[in-house]
PDB file of C-alpha atoms in Angstrom:
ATOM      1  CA  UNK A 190      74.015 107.333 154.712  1.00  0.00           C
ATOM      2  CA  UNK A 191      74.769 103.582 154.692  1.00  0.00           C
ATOM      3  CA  UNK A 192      73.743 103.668 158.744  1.00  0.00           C
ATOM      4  CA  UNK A 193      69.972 105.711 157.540  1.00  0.00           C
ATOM      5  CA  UNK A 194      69.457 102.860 154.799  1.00  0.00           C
ATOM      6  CA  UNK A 195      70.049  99.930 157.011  1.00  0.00           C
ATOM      7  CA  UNK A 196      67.933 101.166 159.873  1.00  0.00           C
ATOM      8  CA  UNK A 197      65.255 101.818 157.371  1.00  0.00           C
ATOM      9  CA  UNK A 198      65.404  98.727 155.599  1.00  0.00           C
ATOM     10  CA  UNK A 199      65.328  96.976 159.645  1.00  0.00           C
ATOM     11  CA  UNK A 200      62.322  98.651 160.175  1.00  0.00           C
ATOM     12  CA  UNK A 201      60.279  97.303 156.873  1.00  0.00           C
ATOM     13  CA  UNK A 202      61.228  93.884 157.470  1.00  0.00           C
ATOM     14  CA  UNK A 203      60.443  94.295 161.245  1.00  0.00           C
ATOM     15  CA  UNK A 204      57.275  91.423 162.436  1.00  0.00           C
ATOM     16  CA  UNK A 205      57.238  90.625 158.714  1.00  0.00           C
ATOM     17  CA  UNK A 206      57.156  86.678 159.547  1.00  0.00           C
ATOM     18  CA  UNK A 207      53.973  84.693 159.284  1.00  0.00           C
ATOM     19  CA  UNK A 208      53.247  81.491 160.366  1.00  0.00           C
ATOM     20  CA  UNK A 209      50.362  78.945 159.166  1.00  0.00           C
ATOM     21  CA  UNK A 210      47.940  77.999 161.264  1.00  0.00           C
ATOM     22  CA  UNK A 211      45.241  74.751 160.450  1.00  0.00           C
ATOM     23  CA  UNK A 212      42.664  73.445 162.639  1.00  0.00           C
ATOM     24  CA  UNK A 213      39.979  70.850 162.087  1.00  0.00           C
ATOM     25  CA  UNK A 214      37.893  69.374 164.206  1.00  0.00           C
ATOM     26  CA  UNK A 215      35.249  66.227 164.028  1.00  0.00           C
ATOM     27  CA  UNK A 216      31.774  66.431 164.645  1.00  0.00           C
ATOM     28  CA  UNK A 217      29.930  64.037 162.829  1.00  0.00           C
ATOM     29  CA  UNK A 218      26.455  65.695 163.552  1.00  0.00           C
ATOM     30  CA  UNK A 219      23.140  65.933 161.801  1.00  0.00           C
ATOM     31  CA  UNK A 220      21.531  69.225 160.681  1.00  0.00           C
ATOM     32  CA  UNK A 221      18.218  69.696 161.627  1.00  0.00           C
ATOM     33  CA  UNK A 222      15.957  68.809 158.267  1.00  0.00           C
ATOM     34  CA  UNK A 223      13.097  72.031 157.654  1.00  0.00           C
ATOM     35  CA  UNK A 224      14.353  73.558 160.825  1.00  0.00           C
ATOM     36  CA  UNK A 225      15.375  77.579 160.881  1.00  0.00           C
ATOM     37  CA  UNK A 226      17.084  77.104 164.705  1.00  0.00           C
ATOM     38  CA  UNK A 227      19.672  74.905 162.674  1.00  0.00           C
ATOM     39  CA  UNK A 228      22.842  73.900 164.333  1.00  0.00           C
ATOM     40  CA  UNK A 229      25.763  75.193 166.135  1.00  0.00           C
ATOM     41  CA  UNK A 230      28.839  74.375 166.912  1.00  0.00           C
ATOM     42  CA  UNK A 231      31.675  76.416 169.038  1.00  0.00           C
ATOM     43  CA  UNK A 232      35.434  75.453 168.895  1.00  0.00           C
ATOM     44  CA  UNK A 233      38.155  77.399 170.697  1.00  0.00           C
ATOM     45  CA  UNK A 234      41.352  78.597 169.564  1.00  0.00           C
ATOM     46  CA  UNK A 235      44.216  79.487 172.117  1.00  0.00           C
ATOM     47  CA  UNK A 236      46.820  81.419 170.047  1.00  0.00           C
ATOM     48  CA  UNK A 237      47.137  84.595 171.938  1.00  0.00           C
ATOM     49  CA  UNK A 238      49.166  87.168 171.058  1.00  0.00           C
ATOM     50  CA  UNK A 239      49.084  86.756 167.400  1.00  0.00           C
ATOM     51  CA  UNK A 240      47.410  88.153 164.534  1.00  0.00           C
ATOM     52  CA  UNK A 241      45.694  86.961 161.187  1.00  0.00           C
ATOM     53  CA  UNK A 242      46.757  88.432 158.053  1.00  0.00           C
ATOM     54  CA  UNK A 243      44.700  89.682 155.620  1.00  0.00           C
ATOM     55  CA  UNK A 244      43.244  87.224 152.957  1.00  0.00           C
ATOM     56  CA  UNK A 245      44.845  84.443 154.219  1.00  0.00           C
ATOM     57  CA  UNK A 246      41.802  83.096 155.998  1.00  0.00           C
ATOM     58  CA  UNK A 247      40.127  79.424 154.937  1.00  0.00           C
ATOM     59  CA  UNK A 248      37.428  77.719 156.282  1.00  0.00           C
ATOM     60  CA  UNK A 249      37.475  73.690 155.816  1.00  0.00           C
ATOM     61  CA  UNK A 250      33.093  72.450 155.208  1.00  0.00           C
ATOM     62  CA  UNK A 251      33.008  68.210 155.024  1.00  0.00           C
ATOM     63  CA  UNK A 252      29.774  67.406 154.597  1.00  0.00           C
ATOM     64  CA  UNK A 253      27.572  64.159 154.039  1.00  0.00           C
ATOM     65  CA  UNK A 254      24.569  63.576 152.525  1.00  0.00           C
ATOM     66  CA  UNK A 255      21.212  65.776 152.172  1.00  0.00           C
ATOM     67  CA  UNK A 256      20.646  68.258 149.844  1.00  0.00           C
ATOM     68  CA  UNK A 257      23.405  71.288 149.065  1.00  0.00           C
ATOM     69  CA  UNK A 258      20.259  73.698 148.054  1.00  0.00           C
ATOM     70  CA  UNK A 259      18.863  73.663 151.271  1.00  0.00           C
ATOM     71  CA  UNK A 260      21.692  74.457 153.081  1.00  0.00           C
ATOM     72  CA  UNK A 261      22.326  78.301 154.826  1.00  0.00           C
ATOM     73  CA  UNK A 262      25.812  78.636 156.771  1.00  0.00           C
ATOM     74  CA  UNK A 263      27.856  81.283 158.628  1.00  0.00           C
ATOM     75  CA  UNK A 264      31.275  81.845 160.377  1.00  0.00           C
ATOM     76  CA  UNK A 265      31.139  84.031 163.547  1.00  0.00           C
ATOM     77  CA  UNK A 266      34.213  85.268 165.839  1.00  0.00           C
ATOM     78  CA  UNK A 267      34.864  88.256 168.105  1.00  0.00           C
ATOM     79  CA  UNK A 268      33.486  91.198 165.561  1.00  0.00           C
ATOM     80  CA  UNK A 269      33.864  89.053 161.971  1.00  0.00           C
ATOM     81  CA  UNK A 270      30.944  87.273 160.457  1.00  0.00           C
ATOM     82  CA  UNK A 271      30.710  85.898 156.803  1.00  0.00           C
ATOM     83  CA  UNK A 272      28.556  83.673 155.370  1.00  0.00           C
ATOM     84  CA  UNK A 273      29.589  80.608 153.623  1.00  0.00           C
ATOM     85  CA  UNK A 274      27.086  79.536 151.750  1.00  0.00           C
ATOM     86  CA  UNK A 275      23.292  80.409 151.161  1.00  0.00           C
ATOM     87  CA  UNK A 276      21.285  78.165 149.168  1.00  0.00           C
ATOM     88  CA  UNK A 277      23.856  77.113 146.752  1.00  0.00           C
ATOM     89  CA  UNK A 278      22.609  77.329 143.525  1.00  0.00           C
ATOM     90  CA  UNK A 279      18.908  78.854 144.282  1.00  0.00           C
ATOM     91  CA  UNK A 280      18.022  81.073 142.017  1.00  0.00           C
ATOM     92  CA  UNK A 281      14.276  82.135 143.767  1.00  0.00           C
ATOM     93  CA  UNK A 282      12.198  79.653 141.238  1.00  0.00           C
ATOM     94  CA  UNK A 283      14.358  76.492 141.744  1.00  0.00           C
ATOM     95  CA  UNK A 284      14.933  74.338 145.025  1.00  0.00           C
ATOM     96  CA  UNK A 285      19.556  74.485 144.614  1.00  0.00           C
ATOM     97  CA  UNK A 286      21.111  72.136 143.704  1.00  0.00           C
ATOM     98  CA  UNK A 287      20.676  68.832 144.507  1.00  0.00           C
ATOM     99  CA  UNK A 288      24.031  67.703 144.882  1.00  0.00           C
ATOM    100  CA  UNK A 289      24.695  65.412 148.686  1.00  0.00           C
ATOM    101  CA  UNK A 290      27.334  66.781 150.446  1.00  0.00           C
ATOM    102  CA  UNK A 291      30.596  68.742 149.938  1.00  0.00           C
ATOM    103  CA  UNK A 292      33.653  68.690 150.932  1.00  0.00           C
ATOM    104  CA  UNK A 293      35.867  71.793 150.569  1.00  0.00           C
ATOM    105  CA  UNK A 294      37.812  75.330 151.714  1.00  0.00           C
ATOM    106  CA  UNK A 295      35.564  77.924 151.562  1.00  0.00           C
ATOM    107  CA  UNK A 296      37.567  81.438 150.833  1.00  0.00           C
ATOM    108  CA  UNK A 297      37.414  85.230 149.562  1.00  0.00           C
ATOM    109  CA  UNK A 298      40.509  84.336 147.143  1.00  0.00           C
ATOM    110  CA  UNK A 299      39.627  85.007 143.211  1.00  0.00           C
ATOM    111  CA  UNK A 300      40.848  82.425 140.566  1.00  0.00           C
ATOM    112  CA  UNK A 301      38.900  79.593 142.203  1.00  0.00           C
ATOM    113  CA  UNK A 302      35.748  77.874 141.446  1.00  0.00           C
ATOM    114  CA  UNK A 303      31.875  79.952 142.498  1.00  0.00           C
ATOM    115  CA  UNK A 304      30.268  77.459 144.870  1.00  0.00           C
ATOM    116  CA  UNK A 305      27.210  79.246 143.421  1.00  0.00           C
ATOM    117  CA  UNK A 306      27.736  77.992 139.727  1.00  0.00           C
ATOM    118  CA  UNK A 307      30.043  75.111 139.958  1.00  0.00           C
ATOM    119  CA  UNK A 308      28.091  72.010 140.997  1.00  0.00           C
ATOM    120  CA  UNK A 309      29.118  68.568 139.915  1.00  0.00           C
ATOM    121  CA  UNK A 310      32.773  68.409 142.655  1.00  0.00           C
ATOM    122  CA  UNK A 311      30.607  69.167 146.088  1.00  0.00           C
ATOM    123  CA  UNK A 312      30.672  65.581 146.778  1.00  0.00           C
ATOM    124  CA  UNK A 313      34.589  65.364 145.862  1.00  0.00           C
ATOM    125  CA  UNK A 314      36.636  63.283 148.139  1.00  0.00           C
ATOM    126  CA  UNK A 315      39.369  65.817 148.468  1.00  0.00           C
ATOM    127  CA  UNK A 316      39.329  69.392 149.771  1.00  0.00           C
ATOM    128  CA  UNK A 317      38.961  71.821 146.585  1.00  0.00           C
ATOM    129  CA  UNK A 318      38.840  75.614 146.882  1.00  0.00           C
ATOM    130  CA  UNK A 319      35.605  77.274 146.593  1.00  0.00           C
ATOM    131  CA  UNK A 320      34.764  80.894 146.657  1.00  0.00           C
ATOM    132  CA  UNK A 321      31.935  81.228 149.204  1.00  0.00           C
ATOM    133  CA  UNK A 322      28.747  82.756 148.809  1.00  0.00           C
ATOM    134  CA  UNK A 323      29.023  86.235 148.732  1.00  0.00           C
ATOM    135  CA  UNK A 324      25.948  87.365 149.858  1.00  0.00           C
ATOM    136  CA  UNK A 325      26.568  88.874 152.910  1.00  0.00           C
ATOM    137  CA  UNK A 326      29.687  89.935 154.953  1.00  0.00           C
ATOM    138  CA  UNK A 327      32.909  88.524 154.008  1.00  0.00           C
ATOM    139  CA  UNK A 328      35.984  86.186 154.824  1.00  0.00           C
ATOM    140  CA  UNK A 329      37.822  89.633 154.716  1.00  0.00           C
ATOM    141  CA  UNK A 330      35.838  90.256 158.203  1.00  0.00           C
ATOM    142  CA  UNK A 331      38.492  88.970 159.949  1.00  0.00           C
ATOM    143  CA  UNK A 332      41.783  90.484 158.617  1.00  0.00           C
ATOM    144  CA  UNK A 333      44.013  91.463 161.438  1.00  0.00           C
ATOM    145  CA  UNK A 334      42.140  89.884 164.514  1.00  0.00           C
ATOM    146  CA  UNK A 335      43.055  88.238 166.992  1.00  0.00           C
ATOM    147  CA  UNK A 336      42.254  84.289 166.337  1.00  0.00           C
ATOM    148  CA  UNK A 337      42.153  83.129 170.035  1.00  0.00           C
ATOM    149  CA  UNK A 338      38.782  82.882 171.381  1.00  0.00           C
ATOM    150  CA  UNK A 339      35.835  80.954 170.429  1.00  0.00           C
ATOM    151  CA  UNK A 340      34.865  80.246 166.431  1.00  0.00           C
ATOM    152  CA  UNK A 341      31.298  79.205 165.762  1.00  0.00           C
ATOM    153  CA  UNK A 342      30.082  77.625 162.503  1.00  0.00           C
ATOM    154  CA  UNK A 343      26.461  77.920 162.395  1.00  0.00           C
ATOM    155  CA  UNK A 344      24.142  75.657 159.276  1.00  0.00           C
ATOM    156  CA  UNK A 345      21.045  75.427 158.690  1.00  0.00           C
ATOM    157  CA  UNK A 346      18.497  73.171 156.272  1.00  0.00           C
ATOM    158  CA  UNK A 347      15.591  75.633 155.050  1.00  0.00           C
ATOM    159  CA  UNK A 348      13.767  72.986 153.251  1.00  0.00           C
ATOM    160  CA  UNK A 349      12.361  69.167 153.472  1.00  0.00           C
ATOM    161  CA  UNK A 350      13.855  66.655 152.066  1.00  0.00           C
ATOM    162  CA  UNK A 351      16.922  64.823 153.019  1.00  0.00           C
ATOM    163  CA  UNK A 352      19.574  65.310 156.309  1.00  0.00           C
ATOM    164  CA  UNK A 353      22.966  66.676 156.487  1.00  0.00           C
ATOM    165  CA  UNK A 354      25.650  65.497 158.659  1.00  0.00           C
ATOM    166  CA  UNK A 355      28.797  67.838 159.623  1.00  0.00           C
ATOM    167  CA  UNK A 356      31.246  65.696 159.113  1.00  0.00           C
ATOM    168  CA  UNK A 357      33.829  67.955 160.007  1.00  0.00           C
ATOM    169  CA  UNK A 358      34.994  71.076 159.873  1.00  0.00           C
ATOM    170  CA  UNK A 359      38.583  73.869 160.644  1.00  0.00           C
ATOM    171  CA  UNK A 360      39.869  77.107 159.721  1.00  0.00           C
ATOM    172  CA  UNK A 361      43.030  77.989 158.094  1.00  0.00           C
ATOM    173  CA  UNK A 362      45.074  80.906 158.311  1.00  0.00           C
ATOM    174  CA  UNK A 363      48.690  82.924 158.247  1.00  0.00           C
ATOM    175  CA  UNK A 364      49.023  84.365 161.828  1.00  0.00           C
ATOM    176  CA  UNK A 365      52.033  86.928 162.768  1.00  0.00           C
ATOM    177  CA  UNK A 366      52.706  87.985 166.355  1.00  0.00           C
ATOM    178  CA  UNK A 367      51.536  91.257 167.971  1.00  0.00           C
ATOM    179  CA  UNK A 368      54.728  93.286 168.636  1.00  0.00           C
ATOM    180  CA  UNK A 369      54.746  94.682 172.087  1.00  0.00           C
ATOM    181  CA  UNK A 370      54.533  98.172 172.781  1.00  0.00           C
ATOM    182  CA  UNK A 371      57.828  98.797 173.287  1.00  0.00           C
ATOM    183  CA  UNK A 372      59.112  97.265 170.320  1.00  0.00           C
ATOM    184  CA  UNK A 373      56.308  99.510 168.488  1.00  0.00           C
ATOM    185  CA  UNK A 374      57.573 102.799 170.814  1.00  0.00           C
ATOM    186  CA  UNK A 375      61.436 101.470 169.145  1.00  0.00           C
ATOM    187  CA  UNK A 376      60.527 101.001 165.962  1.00  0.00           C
ATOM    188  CA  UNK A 377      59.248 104.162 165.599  1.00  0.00           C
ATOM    189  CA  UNK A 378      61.913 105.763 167.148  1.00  0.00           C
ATOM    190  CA  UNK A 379      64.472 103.775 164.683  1.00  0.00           C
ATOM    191  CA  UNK A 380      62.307 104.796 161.993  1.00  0.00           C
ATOM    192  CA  UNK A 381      62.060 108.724 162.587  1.00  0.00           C
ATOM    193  CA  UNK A 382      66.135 108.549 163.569  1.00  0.00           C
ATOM    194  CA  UNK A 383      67.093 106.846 160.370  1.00  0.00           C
ATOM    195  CA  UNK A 384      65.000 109.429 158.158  1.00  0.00           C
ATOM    196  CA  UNK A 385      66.839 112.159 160.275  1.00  0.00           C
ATOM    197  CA  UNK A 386      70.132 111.078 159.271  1.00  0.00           C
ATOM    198  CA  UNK A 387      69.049 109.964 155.649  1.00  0.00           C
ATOM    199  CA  UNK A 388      67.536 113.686 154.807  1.00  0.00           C
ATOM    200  CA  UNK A 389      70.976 115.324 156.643  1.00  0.00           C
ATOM    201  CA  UNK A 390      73.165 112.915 154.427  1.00  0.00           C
ATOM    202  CA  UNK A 391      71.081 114.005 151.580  1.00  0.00           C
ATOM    203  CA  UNK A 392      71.609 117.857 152.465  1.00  0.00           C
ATOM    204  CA  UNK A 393      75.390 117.488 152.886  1.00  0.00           C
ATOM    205  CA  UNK A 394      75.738 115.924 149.694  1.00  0.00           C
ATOM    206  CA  UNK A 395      74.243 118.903 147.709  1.00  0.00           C
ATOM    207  CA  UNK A 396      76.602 121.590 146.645  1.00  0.00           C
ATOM    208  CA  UNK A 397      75.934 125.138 147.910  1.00  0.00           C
ATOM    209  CA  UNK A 398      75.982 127.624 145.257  1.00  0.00           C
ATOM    210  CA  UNK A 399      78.925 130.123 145.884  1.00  0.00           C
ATOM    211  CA  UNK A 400      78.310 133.349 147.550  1.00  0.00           C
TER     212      UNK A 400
END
């Protein structure tokens, strides 16, 4: 009994561990003013073998100057794509707000301020936590990939009036290693084994009625 509960509380805490990972990188580049080809820019990540968990995902938006209204964004990698923000504060009669430059992490996580309602701390010093716009796809995109490879951040300014520099820019995420097929194939094994012997423990305990 004691050997079935041990094996089976080895195999739930099994590749349990998550580390953080936290990238940012400088650009210090202007986005196009009144220009849908916008601006690009690709970063690459070389963390192999590893994971991201779900939710944990961040993405790190410094920004200078221009207007906050005008601006359209998105996050791109292997097959996840979210958009970060779109128009902030548009509301189809109005131009967004006004507010130059932001500087903040961007992320699906509730309890945090709606970069589509909450203004006035875009041009905040420090990093503050934002939900992003939530208008299309989703941080959530990219639970359980594999963050090696190439990120892009695209922007874009869909209206006159004022430039935006990217001042810079990162992600932030819990990563936990891909367990190799064999320790899969073993932990499997360990798991069926230990609910063999639990279930025969079980049986042997129970008291058969007397003939």
């Amino acid at each position: 009994m004691k050997k079935a509960l041990f094996l089976l509380a080895a195999l739930a805490a099994w590749n349990t561990q998550a580390m953080l990972y936290t990238t940012n990188w400088t650009v210090n580049a202007s986005v196009p003013d009144n220009n849908l080809s916008g601006w690009a820019d690709s970063r690459t990540v070389g963390v192999s073998g590893m994971l991201i968990t779900p939710g944990s995902l961040l993405v790190s938006l410094n920004l200078s100057g221009g207007w906050n209204g005008d601006l359209y964004a998105y996050l791109v990698h292997d097959t996840g794509f979210a958009v970060l923000l779109d128009r902030v504060g548009y509301t189809g009669s109005g131009y967004g707000y006004g507010t130059a430059g932001m500087n903040v992490w961007l992320t699906d996580g509730a309890g945090v301020g709606n970069i589509e309602t909450v203004p006035a701390p875009y041009s905040a010093n420090a990093l503050s936590p934002y939900s992003r716009s939530g208008y299309a796809g989703s941080l959530a995109s990219f639970d359980n990939l594999d963050p090696s490879g190439t990120w892009t951040l695209f922007i874009a300014d869909l209206s006159g009036g004022g430039v935006t520099t990217v001042v810079d820019w990162g992600l932030q995420m819990d990563i936990v290693a891909v367990p190799e097929v064999e320790s899969w194939i073993a932990a499997a094994l360990a798991g069926a084994f230990g609910a063999f012997w639990l279930n025969r423990a079980i049986w042997r305990g129970v008291k058969r009625p007397e003939e």
